[in-house]
Tab-separated table of C-alpha atoms and ligand atoms in Angstrom:
chain	number	residue	atom	x	y	z
A	1437	MET	CA	6.224	-24.877	22.822
A	1438	LYS	CA	3.359	-23.749	20.547
A	1439	THR	CA	4.096	-22.027	17.256
A	1440	ILE	CA	2.384	-18.983	15.732
A	1441	VAL	CA	3.194	-18.491	12.069
A	1442	ILE	CA	2.469	-15.160	10.388
A	1443	VAL	CA	2.622	-15.093	6.594
A	1444	GLY	CA	3.223	-11.614	5.182
A	1445	GLY	CA	5.216	-8.909	6.959
A	1446	GLY	CA	3.426	-5.825	5.635
A	1447	ALA	CA	1.524	-3.117	7.498
A	1448	ALA	CA	-0.407	-5.794	9.419
A	1449	GLY	CA	1.881	-8.835	9.654
A	1450	LEU	CA	5.099	-7.159	10.811
A	1451	GLN	CA	3.219	-5.374	13.572
A	1452	VAL	CA	1.783	-8.693	14.822
A	1453	ALA	CA	5.171	-10.438	14.665
A	1454	ILE	CA	6.871	-7.645	16.617
A	1455	GLY	CA	4.102	-7.440	19.218
A	1456	LEU	CA	3.983	-11.195	19.805
A	1457	GLY	CA	7.767	-11.488	19.673
A	1458	ARG	CA	8.165	-8.884	22.427
A	1459	THR	CA	5.673	-10.723	24.643
A	1460	LEU	CA	5.320	-14.446	23.887
A	1461	GLY	CA	8.615	-14.848	21.999
A	1462	LYS	CA	10.776	-13.076	24.572
A	1463	LYS	CA	9.338	-15.065	27.497
A	1464	ARG	CA	9.554	-18.300	25.451
A	1465	ARG	CA	5.826	-18.847	25.854
A	1466	ALA	CA	5.467	-19.435	22.111
A	1467	ARG	CA	7.626	-19.598	19.006
A	1468	VAL	CA	6.723	-16.747	16.678
A	1469	VAL	CA	7.655	-17.174	12.995
A	1470	LEU	CA	7.249	-14.548	10.280
A	1471	VAL	CA	7.361	-15.599	6.619
A	1472	ASP	CA	7.710	-13.040	3.823
A	1473	ARG	CA	8.789	-13.380	0.215
A	1474	SER	CA	10.880	-10.235	0.514
A	1475	PRO	CA	13.924	-9.739	2.799
A	1476	THR	CA	12.780	-6.223	3.683
A	1477	HIS	CA	9.646	-4.361	4.728
A	1478	LEU	CA	8.533	-1.066	3.211
A	1479	TRP	CA	5.291	0.542	4.377
A	1480	LYS	CA	2.958	0.125	1.384
A	1481	PRO	CA	1.245	3.554	1.543
A	1482	LEU	CA	4.635	4.971	0.462
A	1483	LEU	CA	4.493	3.240	-2.932
A	1484	HIS	CA	3.141	6.207	-4.893
A	1485	GLU	CA	6.023	8.249	-3.471
A	1486	VAL	CA	8.468	5.543	-4.590
A	1487	ALA	CA	6.860	5.691	-8.062
A	1488	ALA	CA	7.351	9.461	-8.117
A	1489	GLY	CA	10.952	9.182	-6.875
A	1490	ARG	CA	10.102	11.018	-3.667
A	1491	VAL	CA	10.946	8.063	-1.427
A	1492	GLU	CA	14.052	5.938	-1.819
A	1493	PRO	CA	13.096	2.371	-0.786
A	1494	THR	CA	16.604	1.519	0.435
A	1495	VAL	CA	16.446	4.432	2.899
A	1496	HIS	CA	12.910	3.704	4.128
A	1497	HIS	CA	12.861	-0.086	4.284
A	1498	THR	CA	13.770	-2.231	7.259
A	1499	SER	CA	15.286	-5.695	7.239
A	1500	PHE	CA	13.049	-8.507	8.512
A	1501	ALA	CA	16.128	-10.373	9.816
A	1502	LEU	CA	17.098	-7.319	11.881
A	1503	GLN	CA	13.563	-6.910	13.249
A	1504	ALA	CA	13.448	-10.637	14.084
A	1505	GLU	CA	16.700	-10.510	16.053
A	1506	ARG	CA	15.620	-7.403	17.978
A	1507	ASN	CA	12.082	-8.555	18.680
A	1508	HIS	CA	12.450	-12.254	19.501
A	1509	PHE	CA	10.775	-13.838	16.489
A	1510	HIS	CA	12.111	-16.036	13.697
A	1511	PHE	CA	12.133	-14.894	10.101
A	1512	VAL	CA	11.913	-17.161	7.073
A	1513	GLN	CA	12.285	-15.540	3.668
A	1514	GLY	CA	10.126	-17.416	1.203
A	1515	GLU	CA	6.877	-17.610	-0.680
A	1516	LEU	CA	3.866	-19.368	0.792
A	1517	ALA	CA	3.450	-22.410	-1.501
A	1518	SER	CA	0.707	-24.486	0.106
A	1519	LEU	CA	-1.363	-24.955	3.231
A	1520	ASP	CA	-2.284	-28.310	4.766
A	1521	ARG	CA	-5.041	-27.432	7.229
A	1522	THR	CA	-5.458	-30.983	8.542
A	1523	GLY	CA	-1.775	-31.423	9.365
A	1524	ARG	CA	-1.482	-27.707	10.361
A	1525	VAL	CA	1.573	-27.147	8.231
A	1526	ILE	CA	2.471	-24.680	5.515
A	1527	SER	CA	5.141	-25.148	2.915
A	1528	VAL	CA	7.270	-22.224	1.915
A	1529	ALA	CA	9.377	-21.953	-1.246
A	1530	THR	CA	12.767	-20.637	-0.120
A	1531	GLY	CA	16.120	-19.909	-1.671
A	1532	GLY	CA	14.953	-19.555	-5.284
A	1533	THR	CA	15.556	-16.742	-7.734
A	1534	GLY	CA	12.899	-14.042	-8.237
A	1535	ASP	CA	10.774	-16.268	-10.519
A	1536	GLY	CA	10.969	-19.187	-8.085
A	1537	THR	CA	13.560	-21.196	-10.047
A	1538	GLY	CA	15.759	-23.363	-7.828
A	1539	ALA	CA	13.577	-22.914	-4.755
A	1540	THR	CA	13.235	-25.664	-2.172
A	1541	LEU	CA	10.134	-26.305	-0.120
A	1542	GLN	CA	10.381	-25.851	3.630
A	1543	ALA	CA	7.604	-27.217	5.846
A	1544	ILE	CA	6.622	-25.075	8.845
A	1545	ALA	CA	4.171	-26.503	11.371
A	1546	TYR	CA	1.835	-24.121	13.175
A	1547	ASP	CA	-0.636	-24.099	16.012
A	1548	LYS	CA	-2.063	-20.742	14.924
A	1549	LEU	CA	-1.623	-19.286	11.454
A	1550	VAL	CA	-2.078	-15.602	10.580
A	1551	LEU	CA	-2.594	-14.822	6.898
A	1552	ALA	CA	-1.440	-11.257	6.206
A	1553	VAL	CA	-0.337	-11.499	2.577
A	1554	GLY	CA	-1.921	-8.192	1.504
A	1555	GLY	CA	-3.612	-7.509	-1.800
A	1556	VAL	CA	-2.865	-7.553	-5.504
A	1557	THR	CA	-4.085	-5.351	-8.347
A	1558	GLN	CA	-7.555	-6.241	-9.568
A	1559	TYR	CA	-7.900	-5.891	-13.382
A	1560	PHE	CA	-11.597	-6.876	-13.620
A	1561	GLY	CA	-10.741	-8.897	-16.763
A	1562	VAL	CA	-10.271	-5.695	-18.824
A	1563	PRO	CA	-8.485	-6.808	-22.025
A	1564	GLY	CA	-4.863	-5.652	-22.191
A	1565	ALA	CA	-4.840	-4.142	-18.692
A	1566	ARG	CA	-2.551	-6.739	-17.128
A	1567	GLU	CA	-0.218	-6.754	-20.145
A	1568	HIS	CA	0.055	-3.052	-20.931
A	1569	ALA	CA	-0.754	-1.080	-17.781
A	1570	LEU	CA	1.696	-0.655	-14.941
A	1571	ALA	CA	0.543	-1.632	-11.456
A	1572	LEU	CA	1.343	-0.078	-8.098
A	1573	ASP	CA	1.258	-2.955	-5.648
A	1574	SER	CA	4.921	-3.684	-4.863
A	1575	VAL	CA	8.240	-1.879	-4.619
A	1576	SER	CA	9.346	-3.297	-7.984
A	1577	SER	CA	6.123	-2.165	-9.705
A	1578	ALA	CA	6.528	1.329	-8.203
A	1579	GLU	CA	10.129	1.452	-9.464
A	1580	GLN	CA	8.840	0.481	-12.912
A	1581	VAL	CA	6.490	3.480	-12.931
A	1582	ARG	CA	9.381	5.791	-12.032
A	1583	GLU	CA	11.691	4.305	-14.669
A	1584	ARG	CA	8.973	4.525	-17.336
A	1585	LEU	CA	8.266	8.165	-16.475
A	1586	HIS	CA	11.954	9.091	-16.776
A	1587	ALA	CA	12.394	7.175	-20.056
A	1588	THR	CA	9.225	8.717	-21.529
A	1589	LEU	CA	10.285	12.232	-20.540
A	1590	ARG	CA	13.741	11.671	-22.089
A	1591	ARG	CA	12.226	10.377	-25.334
A	1592	ALA	CA	9.771	13.276	-25.489
A	1593	CYS	CA	12.648	15.751	-24.976
A	1594	ALA	CA	14.560	14.204	-27.855
A	1595	ARG	CA	11.427	14.376	-30.032
A	1596	ALA	CA	10.775	17.984	-29.035
A	1597	ALA	CA	14.380	18.936	-29.876
A	1598	ALA	CA	14.088	17.280	-33.290
A	1599	ALA	CA	10.683	18.856	-34.050
A	1600	PRO	CA	10.255	22.070	-32.014
A	1601	GLN	CA	6.981	22.855	-33.796
A	1602	ALA	CA	5.354	19.740	-32.223
A	1603	ARG	CA	2.288	20.641	-30.215
A	1604	PRO	CA	1.857	19.806	-26.536
A	1605	PRO	CA	1.232	17.583	-24.690
A	1606	GLN	CA	4.364	15.572	-25.394
A	1607	VAL	CA	3.765	13.047	-22.628
A	1608	ARG	CA	0.416	11.583	-21.589
A	1609	VAL	CA	0.019	9.747	-18.304
A	1610	ALA	CA	-3.331	8.057	-17.643
A	1611	ILE	CA	-4.082	6.735	-14.184
A	1612	VAL	CA	-7.017	4.339	-14.068
A	1613	GLY	CA	-8.871	4.548	-10.758
A	1614	ALA	CA	-9.465	7.661	-8.643
A	1615	GLY	CA	-9.236	5.946	-5.270
A	1616	ALA	CA	-6.632	7.084	-2.720
A	1617	THR	CA	-3.840	5.340	-4.650
A	1618	GLY	CA	-4.719	6.926	-8.014
A	1619	VAL	CA	-5.213	10.510	-6.854
A	1620	GLN	CA	-2.143	10.491	-4.581
A	1621	LEU	CA	-0.045	9.105	-7.436
A	1622	ALA	CA	-1.320	11.754	-9.880
A	1623	ALA	CA	-0.415	14.550	-7.462
A	1624	GLN	CA	3.051	13.146	-6.775
A	1625	LEU	CA	3.784	12.674	-10.484
A	1626	ARG	CA	2.772	16.283	-11.193
A	1627	ARG	CA	5.186	17.454	-8.523
A	1628	THR	CA	7.947	15.205	-9.889
A	1629	THR	CA	7.614	16.549	-13.450
A	1630	ARG	CA	8.136	20.066	-12.035
A	1631	VAL	CA	11.145	19.063	-9.898
A	1632	LEU	CA	12.790	17.181	-12.787
A	1633	ASN	CA	12.357	20.272	-14.954
A	1634	ARG	CA	13.851	22.506	-12.272
A	1635	TYR	CA	16.975	20.321	-12.174
A	1636	GLY	CA	17.222	20.196	-15.976
A	1637	VAL	CA	16.457	16.477	-16.186
A	1638	HIS	CA	13.925	17.365	-18.905
A	1639	ARG	CA	13.231	20.613	-20.746
A	1640	LEU	CA	9.516	20.134	-21.334
A	1641	ASP	CA	6.981	22.465	-19.804
A	1642	PRO	CA	5.977	20.351	-16.772
A	1643	VAL	CA	2.316	21.342	-17.046
A	1644	ARG	CA	1.622	22.179	-20.704
A	1645	ASP	CA	3.685	19.319	-22.136
A	1646	VAL	CA	2.918	16.640	-19.552
A	1647	ASP	CA	-0.732	15.687	-19.407
A	1648	ILE	CA	-1.772	13.750	-16.296
A	1649	SER	CA	-5.303	12.416	-16.127
A	1650	VAL	CA	-7.194	10.268	-13.662
A	1651	LEU	CA	-10.024	8.132	-15.056
A	1652	GLU	CA	-12.744	6.822	-12.769
A	1653	ALA	CA	-15.719	4.621	-13.616
A	1654	SER	CA	-17.787	5.835	-10.623
A	1655	PRO	CA	-19.589	9.184	-10.792
A	1656	THR	CA	-17.156	10.740	-8.278
A	1657	ILE	CA	-13.535	10.416	-7.241
A	1658	LEU	CA	-12.605	8.603	-4.007
A	1659	PRO	CA	-15.616	6.273	-4.188
A	1660	GLY	CA	-16.698	5.057	-0.760
A	1661	MET	CA	-15.100	8.007	1.042
A	1662	ASP	CA	-16.593	11.188	2.490
A	1663	ARG	CA	-18.244	13.280	-0.314
A	1664	GLU	CA	-16.994	16.630	0.961
A	1665	LEU	CA	-13.474	15.210	1.188
A	1666	ALA	CA	-13.768	14.025	-2.433
A	1667	SER	CA	-14.882	17.498	-3.632
A	1668	ARG	CA	-12.027	19.173	-1.787
A	1669	VAL	CA	-9.508	16.729	-3.290
A	1670	ALA	CA	-11.019	17.222	-6.772
A	1671	ARG	CA	-10.554	20.997	-6.432
A	1672	GLN	CA	-6.917	20.539	-5.433
A	1673	LEU	CA	-6.281	18.217	-8.381
A	1674	THR	CA	-7.736	20.796	-10.779
A	1675	LYS	CA	-5.427	23.447	-9.292
A	1676	MET	CA	-2.519	21.101	-9.996
A	1677	ASN	CA	-3.594	20.791	-13.642
A	1678	ILE	CA	-4.557	17.171	-13.275
A	1679	ARG	CA	-7.514	16.212	-15.436
A	1680	VAL	CA	-10.140	14.181	-13.630
A	1681	ALA	CA	-12.710	12.270	-15.682
A	1682	THR	CA	-15.430	10.500	-13.705
A	1683	GLY	CA	-18.073	8.133	-15.066
A	1684	GLN	CA	-15.473	6.894	-17.590
A	1685	LYS	CA	-15.046	3.152	-17.756
A	1686	VAL	CA	-11.826	1.871	-19.269
A	1687	THR	CA	-12.760	-1.101	-21.436
A	1688	SER	CA	-9.380	-2.031	-22.931
A	1689	VAL	CA	-5.716	-1.071	-22.750
A	1690	THR	CA	-3.149	-1.297	-25.536
A	1691	ALA	CA	0.556	-0.469	-25.788
A	1692	GLY	CA	-0.265	3.088	-26.891
A	1693	GLY	CA	-3.408	3.992	-24.995
A	1694	LEU	CA	-6.797	2.893	-23.773
A	1695	THR	CA	-10.433	2.748	-24.780
A	1696	LEU	CA	-13.151	4.456	-22.762
A	1697	ASP	CA	-16.680	3.056	-22.685
A	1698	GLY	CA	-15.927	0.695	-25.565
A	1699	SER	CA	-15.511	3.326	-28.256
A	1700	ASN	CA	-13.504	6.396	-27.299
A	1701	TYR	CA	-9.774	5.731	-27.855
A	1702	VAL	CA	-7.318	7.860	-25.870
A	1703	ASP	CA	-3.547	7.953	-26.484
A	1704	ALA	CA	-1.387	7.377	-23.420
A	1705	ASP	CA	2.376	6.894	-23.087
A	1706	ILE	CA	1.993	5.513	-19.593
A	1707	VAL	CA	-1.066	3.795	-18.156
A	1708	VAL	CA	-1.073	2.999	-14.436
A	1709	TRP	CA	-3.808	0.654	-13.234
A	1710	ALA	CA	-4.932	1.671	-9.739
A	1711	ALA	CA	-8.558	0.607	-10.085
A	1712	GLY	CA	-8.953	-2.066	-7.471
A	1713	VAL	CA	-7.494	-4.458	-4.926
A	1714	ALA	CA	-8.191	-8.174	-4.591
A	1715	ALA	CA	-6.625	-10.874	-2.424
A	1716	PRO	CA	-3.846	-12.982	-3.968
A	1717	PRO	CA	-5.632	-15.794	-5.913
A	1718	GLN	CA	-3.843	-18.370	-3.741
A	1719	ILE	CA	-6.124	-17.609	-0.765
A	1720	ALA	CA	-9.086	-19.095	-2.646
A	1721	THR	CA	-7.233	-22.417	-3.034
A	1722	PHE	CA	-7.048	-23.114	0.710
A	1723	GLY	CA	-10.643	-24.291	1.034
A	1724	LEU	CA	-11.517	-21.321	3.264
A	1725	ALA	CA	-14.611	-19.164	2.751
A	1726	VAL	CA	-13.748	-16.170	0.553
A	1727	ASN	CA	-15.699	-13.205	-0.851
A	1728	GLU	CA	-15.911	-12.134	-4.510
A	1729	LYS	CA	-12.467	-10.490	-4.256
A	1730	GLY	CA	-10.935	-13.739	-2.994
A	1731	GLN	CA	-10.422	-12.304	0.522
A	1732	ALA	CA	-10.628	-14.835	3.361
A	1733	ARG	CA	-13.884	-14.278	5.256
A	1734	VAL	CA	-13.336	-13.866	8.980
A	1735	GLY	CA	-15.644	-13.575	11.970
A	1736	SER	CA	-15.645	-11.164	14.874
A	1737	THR	CA	-12.370	-12.526	16.293
A	1738	LEU	CA	-10.657	-12.402	12.882
A	1739	GLN	CA	-10.660	-16.207	12.654
A	1740	SER	CA	-11.550	-17.809	9.339
A	1741	LEU	CA	-15.203	-18.826	9.182
A	1742	ASP	CA	-13.979	-22.362	8.372
A	1743	ASP	CA	-10.943	-22.822	10.562
A	1744	ASP	CA	-10.445	-21.537	14.119
A	1745	ASN	CA	-6.682	-21.951	13.879
A	1746	ILE	CA	-6.402	-19.565	10.946
A	1747	PHE	CA	-6.663	-15.781	11.263
A	1748	ALA	CA	-6.696	-13.348	8.352
A	1749	ILE	CA	-5.987	-9.622	8.601
A	1750	GLY	CA	-5.310	-6.640	6.363
A	1751	ASP	CA	-6.035	-6.516	2.633
A	1752	CYS	CA	-6.336	-10.305	2.232
A	1753	ALA	CA	-9.220	-10.501	4.736
A	1754	SER	CA	-12.918	-9.821	4.366
A	1755	CYS	CA	-14.032	-8.508	7.733
A	1756	ARG	CA	-17.415	-7.171	8.754
A	1757	PRO	CA	-16.983	-6.151	12.406
A	1758	THR	CA	-19.869	-6.462	14.805
A	1759	ASN	CA	-19.850	-2.662	15.319
A	1760	GLY	CA	-20.192	-1.868	11.604
A	1761	ALA	CA	-22.498	-2.713	8.741
A	1762	ASN	CA	-20.012	-2.747	5.885
A	1763	GLU	CA	-17.014	-4.832	4.954
A	1764	LEU	CA	-13.878	-2.974	6.022
A	1765	PRO	CA	-11.901	-1.247	3.260
A	1766	THR	CA	-8.383	-2.231	2.194
A	1767	ARG	CA	-6.576	0.447	4.172
A	1768	ALA	CA	-3.571	0.704	6.428
A	1769	GLN	CA	-5.804	1.958	9.249
A	1770	VAL	CA	-7.719	-1.342	9.182
A	1771	ALA	CA	-4.525	-3.425	8.933
A	1772	TYR	CA	-3.023	-1.543	11.901
A	1773	GLN	CA	-6.058	-1.927	14.171
A	1774	GLN	CA	-6.397	-5.619	13.319
A	1775	ALA	CA	-2.709	-6.157	14.076
A	1776	LEU	CA	-3.042	-4.433	17.463
A	1777	TYR	CA	-6.087	-6.555	18.211
A	1778	LEU	CA	-4.275	-9.829	17.398
A	1779	GLN	CA	-1.297	-8.805	19.524
A	1780	SER	CA	-3.511	-9.069	22.569
A	1781	ALA	CA	-6.106	-11.604	21.355
A	1782	LEU	CA	-3.694	-14.319	20.186
A	1783	PRO	CA	-2.031	-14.876	23.578
A	1784	ARG	CA	-5.526	-15.248	25.081
A	1785	HIS	CA	-6.480	-17.776	22.399
A	1786	MET	CA	-3.262	-19.712	23.152
A	1787	SER	CA	-4.096	-19.938	26.831
A	1788	GLY	CA	-7.772	-20.751	26.243
A	1789	LYS	CA	-9.092	-17.475	27.705
A	1790	ALA	CA	-12.176	-15.614	26.491
A	1791	VAL	CA	-11.553	-13.141	23.684
A	1792	GLU	CA	-13.425	-9.897	23.008
A	1793	PRO	CA	-14.585	-9.351	19.414
A	1794	PHE	CA	-12.640	-6.987	17.164
A	1795	ALA	CA	-14.117	-3.478	17.098
A	1796	TYR	CA	-13.095	-1.081	14.354
A	1797	ARG	CA	-12.882	2.696	14.807
A	1798	ASP	CA	-12.863	4.867	11.711
A	1799	TYR	CA	-10.589	7.832	12.442
A	1800	GLY	CA	-11.288	9.444	9.070
A	1801	SER	CA	-9.200	9.708	5.914
A	1802	LEU	CA	-6.159	11.687	4.899
A	1803	ILE	CA	-5.201	12.137	1.255
A	1804	SER	CA	-1.709	13.434	0.575
A	1805	LEU	CA	-1.368	15.572	-2.542
A	1806	ALA	CA	2.386	16.283	-2.599
A	1807	GLY	CA	4.314	19.468	-2.000
A	1808	GLY	CA	3.016	19.899	1.557
A	1809	ARG	CA	-0.599	19.627	0.391
A	1810	ALA	CA	-3.113	17.186	1.831
A	1811	VAL	CA	-6.812	16.985	2.604
A	1812	GLY	CA	-8.401	15.077	5.441
A	1813	SER	CA	-11.753	14.314	7.011
A	1814	LEU	CA	-11.491	13.578	10.706
A	1815	ALA	CA	-13.198	12.273	13.806
A	1816	ALA	CA	-15.740	9.966	12.175
A	1817	ALA	CA	-14.987	7.567	15.031
A	1818	ARG	CA	-16.542	9.946	17.540
A	1819	GLY	CA	-19.683	10.382	15.513
A	1820	ILE	CA	-18.657	13.900	14.555
A	1821	SER	CA	-18.634	14.534	10.854
A	1822	GLY	CA	-17.712	17.673	9.008
A	1823	TRP	CA	-14.217	18.127	10.418
A	1824	TYR	CA	-11.895	18.772	7.533
A	1825	VAL	CA	-8.251	19.745	7.428
A	1826	GLU	CA	-6.278	21.001	4.464
A	1827	GLY	CA	-2.817	22.234	3.589
A	1828	LYS	CA	0.254	21.914	5.772
A	1829	LEU	CA	-1.633	20.722	8.870
A	1830	ALA	CA	-3.240	17.879	6.902
A	1831	ALA	CA	0.126	17.011	5.317
A	1832	LEU	CA	1.684	16.916	8.780
A	1833	MET	CA	-1.073	14.622	10.042
A	1834	HIS	CA	-0.623	12.335	7.035
A	1835	HIS	CA	3.091	12.191	7.706
A	1836	ALA	CA	2.427	11.470	11.395
A	1837	VAL	CA	0.639	8.233	10.434
A	1838	TYR	CA	3.856	6.970	8.813
A	1839	ARG	CA	5.905	8.144	11.814
A	1840	ARG	CA	3.567	6.177	14.114
A	1841	HIS	CA	4.371	3.083	12.047
A	1842	ILE	CA	8.119	3.781	12.336
A	1843	LEU	CA	7.655	4.208	16.084
A	1844	ALA	CA	5.655	0.988	16.435
A	1845	ILE	CA	8.311	-1.132	14.755
A	1846	ASN	CA	11.407	0.600	16.154
A	1847	GLY	CA	10.598	1.981	19.617
A	1848	TRP	CA	11.244	5.624	20.588
A	1849	GLY	CA	15.053	5.777	20.447
A	1850	ARG	CA	15.557	4.069	17.125
A	1851	ALA	CA	12.465	5.731	15.606
A	1852	LEU	CA	14.078	9.107	16.308
A	1853	VAL	CA	17.330	8.091	14.605
A	1854	VAL	CA	15.495	6.511	11.662
A	1855	SER	CA	13.352	9.641	11.218
A	1856	LEU	CA	16.457	11.842	11.382
A	1857	SER	CA	18.099	9.732	8.680
A	1858	HIS	CA	14.996	10.152	6.481
A	1859	GLY	CA	15.133	13.912	7.027
A	1860	LEU	CA	18.863	14.087	6.297
A	1861	GLU	CA	18.428	12.128	3.089
A	1862	ARG	CA	15.888	14.705	1.872
A	1863	LEU	CA	18.015	17.622	3.016
A	1864	LEU	CA	21.190	16.425	1.317
A	1865	GLY	CA	19.539	15.460	-1.971
A	1866	ALA	CA	16.990	17.043	-4.282
A	1867	GLY	CA	14.107	15.481	-2.362
A	1868	THR	CA	13.272	13.532	-5.519
A	1869	ARG	CA	15.317	10.981	-7.451
A	1870	LEU	CA	16.771	12.673	-10.509
A	1871	HIS	CA	17.685	9.491	-12.446
B	1294	LIG	C1	0.149	3.542	-3.433
B	1294	LIG	C2	-0.669	3.172	-2.229
B	1294	LIG	C3	-1.029	4.181	-1.337
B	1294	LIG	C4	-1.800	3.862	-0.223
B	1294	LIG	N1	-2.130	4.867	0.637
B	1294	LIG	C5	-2.847	4.572	1.733
B	1294	LIG	C6	-3.197	5.604	2.650
B	1294	LIG	O1	-2.854	6.781	2.454
B	1294	LIG	N2	-3.926	5.263	3.752
B	1294	LIG	C7	-4.306	3.958	3.992
B	1294	LIG	O2	-4.958	3.703	5.005
B	1294	LIG	N3	-4.000	2.974	3.142
B	1294	LIG	C8	-3.283	3.243	2.017
B	1294	LIG	N4	-2.951	2.225	1.154
B	1294	LIG	C9	-3.415	0.857	1.444
B	1294	LIG	C10	-2.462	0.159	2.432
B	1294	LIG	O3	-1.160	0.242	1.944
B	1294	LIG	C11	-2.870	-1.291	2.619
B	1294	LIG	O4	-4.215	-1.345	3.006
B	1294	LIG	C12	-2.005	-1.973	3.695
B	1294	LIG	O5	-0.645	-1.938	3.342
B	1294	LIG	C13	-2.457	-3.426	3.882
B	1294	LIG	O6	-1.580	-4.067	4.768
B	1294	LIG	P1	-1.334	-5.632	4.668
B	1294	LIG	O7	-0.409	-5.980	5.765
B	1294	LIG	O8	-2.620	-6.325	4.550
B	1294	LIG	O9	-0.603	-5.860	3.257
B	1294	LIG	P2	0.793	-5.343	2.750
B	1294	LIG	O10	1.223	-4.144	3.473
B	1294	LIG	O11	0.654	-5.289	1.279
B	1294	LIG	O12	1.792	-6.544	3.116
B	1294	LIG	C14	1.703	-7.824	2.550
B	1294	LIG	C15	3.006	-8.553	2.775
B	1294	LIG	O13	2.837	-9.923	2.397
B	1294	LIG	C16	3.963	-10.368	1.647
B	1294	LIG	N5	3.479	-11.453	0.796
B	1294	LIG	C17	2.523	-11.378	-0.150
B	1294	LIG	N6	2.304	-12.603	-0.689
B	1294	LIG	C18	3.134	-13.456	-0.065
B	1294	LIG	C19	3.367	-14.854	-0.175
B	1294	LIG	N7	2.696	-15.625	-1.028
B	1294	LIG	N8	4.303	-15.431	0.599
B	1294	LIG	C20	5.026	-14.668	1.477
B	1294	LIG	N9	4.834	-13.338	1.633
B	1294	LIG	C21	3.896	-12.731	0.877
B	1294	LIG	C22	4.422	-9.118	0.914
B	1294	LIG	O14	5.790	-9.200	0.549
B	1294	LIG	C23	4.162	-8.026	1.946
B	1294	LIG	O15	5.287	-7.824	2.774
B	1294	LIG	C24	-2.199	2.516	0.014
B	1294	LIG	C25	-1.821	1.517	-0.881
B	1294	LIG	C26	-1.063	1.825	-1.992
B	1294	LIG	C27	-0.664	0.732	-2.955
């Protein structure tokens, strides 16, 4: 029996594993293996909500082992260590501690390999950024942001109690990068500072004493997205007392702040780096064609330009579909469509049938701004521009994208129960982690 190995069980990889498991795996037409370094899957677009304490990862994650058993694929927890393209085998470091100590290498042979390892934070070589700024590219990094916010608020409260004459702001949060990640995080953090104040977790004025700014090197926020959408989001951020500074390049980061344009030093208690996404550096070591961000370059059928047996999807892939001029952005919408495509294309590849090229449809963008606020631009896929939604309807649509993901991995019955459990968790608690 032939083996399809998928490395990375994120927005793209888990969807492929489930789809192929339910078809090829169930009928024993192929062995489907999913490898991920983590035992659980959490949908990455929730990370800013994890950072703000709005989403509890243990409530929203799903176990890969459980998904494997239900959907007829095999799961191996481990870190991709190397790839031997000639022998068609990967080695996976399994059973080690978090830093890899004590791990053993397990060889897994493949007939077709799908790389879906996602992206990592891109620091552009800015001095001090990697060392002093917090990232937002994994559950643990999101938890770090939350913990740092709570600790900083507690310290500022103690300082304010000791010196009541101190002038605001007491806490400065600087978010570098006004892409979707940066602006959504800023909005969620603003909401969290208010909620924590309401519950007495801190006694600072959540607006006057907590300064939240978003710094962007490009002339506008949300670079690469619809201009009208960006203006609408900028207006909302201003209403939420979030300072937005565009055309400001961060040139270094230290423990206590950052430098703008090489000369202007700004104090910051917390710096979050949300300025760019690159592929994990490992991809560039496999001898496959990559772009300047280290993403594996793929052709119209999502196969590597150098190896027909290797597919790359999601954030780790550089894809320029035949129906579009530009490289696709690192977004869940792209990952999802590529996963759906591979679910039907891979079985055809396995049986030597002709395969249609991947066609991407841009359904627009939705930016969630916390507290039932969101802004979206819609229907780009149908050639209609200028459809915008705001407020509760946009927030509902944004939420529906996550629910579609829950539905895709769980099926109708379980998706309903899972969604109910998410709702109950919010209803019974404060809706935000208070510690
Ligand atoms: C805060 C935030 C908000 C976002 N909001 C949106 C949004 O609103 N809309 C939108 O379209 N997109 C959004 N995105 C982008 C979106 O999350 C990504 O584009 C999408 O998750 C990419 O899917 P993926 O499967 O390629 O990677 P991921 O979902 O990142 O999955 C990668 C998987 O690979 C595993 N892995 C990585 N390296 C290895 C290895 N060496 N060995 C084994 N396993 C490995 C990881 O554990 C992970 O499970 C957001 C991203 C962030 C960070």
